[in-house]
């Protein structure tokens, strides 16, 4: 079975930093991409940053100058370095993995989420 475990969330004052980690147990499936999403209270889930198998990255405009996504997709590990945190960054952060299942890449795999709370 596929298991995704996130860690690193917590409480931090505005301007502080956190580093989120994600480890995926793929049950033999190859990982083609990974991403961090977040969901603030009362809002829909949104993409924070993504990392492809080839190493390409993408960031939401709100975090591009402050967050850095790194990892090894082939090894199904992912990190998110979050600097200069703002109260608007508060939310539950989810790790997402796209796995090759048969001939298809499926992005149906999610972690349980890790809570990030940024106080003002």
Coordinates of C-alpha atoms in Angstrom, one line a residue:
X1 CA 0.0 0.0 0.0
X2 CA 1.0 3.6 -0.5
X3 CA 1.8 5.6 2.6
X4 CA 2.7 9.3 2.8
X5 CA 3.9 10.8 6.0
X6 CA 4.4 14.5 6.5
X7 CA 6.2 16.2 9.4
X8 CA 7.6 19.5 10.4
X9 CA 4.5 21.6 11.0
X10 CA 4.0 23.6 14.1
X11 CA 3.5 27.0 15.6
X12 CA 5.8 29.8 14.6
X13 CA 5.8 33.6 14.8
X14 CA 5.6 35.7 11.7
X15 CA 9.0 36.0 10.1
X16 CA 10.1 32.6 11.3
X17 CA 10.9 29.5 9.4
X18 CA 9.7 25.9 9.2
X19 CA 10.9 22.9 7.1
X20 CA 8.4 20.4 6.1
X21 CA 9.3 16.8 5.2
X22 CA 7.5 14.1 3.3
X23 CA 8.3 10.5 2.8
X24 CA 6.3 8.2 0.5
X25 CA 6.3 4.5 0.7
X26 CA 5.3 3.6 -2.9
X27 CA 4.7 -0.1 -2.7
X28 CA 6.9 -0.5 -5.8
X29 CA 5.3 2.2 -7.9
X30 CA 7.6 4.8 -9.5
X31 CA 7.1 8.4 -8.4
X32 CA 6.9 10.9 -11.2
X33 CA 6.2 14.0 -9.3
X34 CA 5.5 15.4 -5.9
X35 CA 4.0 18.6 -4.6
X36 CA 2.9 20.5 -1.5
X37 CA -0.6 21.8 -1.2
X38 CA -2.2 23.7 1.6
X39 CA -5.7 24.5 2.8
X40 CA -6.5 27.4 5.0
X41 CA -9.7 27.4 7.1
X42 CA -12.6 28.2 4.9
X43 CA -10.6 28.0 1.7
X44 CA -10.0 25.4 -1.0
X45 CA -6.9 23.4 -1.3
X46 CA -4.2 25.2 -3.3
X47 CA -0.9 24.2 -4.8
X48 CA 2.1 25.6 -3.0
X49 CA 5.0 24.1 -4.9
X50 CA 5.7 21.2 -7.1
X51 CA 8.7 19.1 -8.2
X52 CA 8.9 17.0 -11.2
X53 CA 10.9 13.9 -11.8
X54 CA 13.2 15.9 -14.1
X55 CA 13.8 18.5 -11.4
X56 CA 11.5 21.3 -12.6
X57 CA 9.8 23.3 -9.9
X58 CA 6.8 25.5 -9.8
X59 CA 5.6 27.8 -7.0
X60 CA 2.5 29.7 -6.2
X61 CA 3.0 33.4 -6.6
X62 CA 2.4 34.0 -2.9
X63 CA 5.3 31.9 -1.8
X64 CA 7.7 32.0 -4.7
X65 CA 10.1 34.4 -3.0
X66 CA 10.0 32.7 0.4
X67 CA 9.6 28.9 0.0
X68 CA 11.9 26.4 -1.6
X69 CA 10.9 22.9 -2.6
X70 CA 13.6 20.2 -2.8
X71 CA 13.7 16.5 -2.7
X72 CA 14.4 13.4 -4.6
X73 CA 11.4 12.3 -6.6
X74 CA 13.0 9.0 -7.5
X75 CA 13.4 8.2 -3.8
X76 CA 10.0 9.7 -3.0
X77 CA 11.2 12.2 -0.5
X78 CA 10.2 15.9 -0.5
X79 CA 10.9 19.0 1.6
X80 CA 9.6 22.5 1.8
X81 CA 11.7 25.1 3.3
X82 CA 9.5 28.0 4.4
X83 CA 11.1 31.3 5.3
X84 CA 9.6 34.6 6.3
X85 CA 6.4 33.0 7.2
X86 CA 3.3 35.1 7.3
X87 CA -0.1 34.6 9.0
X88 CA -1.6 34.0 5.5
X89 CA 0.6 30.9 5.3
X90 CA -1.5 29.3 8.1
X91 CA -3.1 26.1 7.1
X92 CA -2.8 22.3 6.7
X93 CA -0.1 21.4 4.4
X94 CA -0.4 18.2 2.4
X95 CA 2.1 16.2 0.5
X96 CA 1.0 14.9 -2.9
X97 CA 2.6 12.2 -5.0
X98 CA 2.1 11.2 -8.6
X99 CA 2.8 7.6 -9.0
X100 CA 3.1 5.5 -12.2
X101 CA 0.5 2.8 -11.9
X102 CA 0.5 0.6 -15.0
X103 CA 0.7 3.1 -17.9
X104 CA -0.8 6.0 -16.0
X105 CA 0.5 8.6 -13.6
X106 CA -2.0 9.0 -10.9
X107 CA -2.0 11.9 -8.5
X108 CA -4.4 10.4 -6.1
X109 CA -2.0 10.0 -3.2
X110 CA -2.0 12.3 -0.2
X111 CA -0.6 12.5 3.2
X112 CA -2.6 13.2 6.3
X113 CA -1.4 16.8 6.5
X114 CA 0.7 18.7 8.9
X115 CA -0.6 21.8 10.6
X116 CA 1.2 25.1 10.2
X117 CA 0.1 28.1 12.3
X118 CA 1.8 31.4 11.9
X119 CA 1.0 34.0 14.6
X120 CA 1.2 37.7 14.1

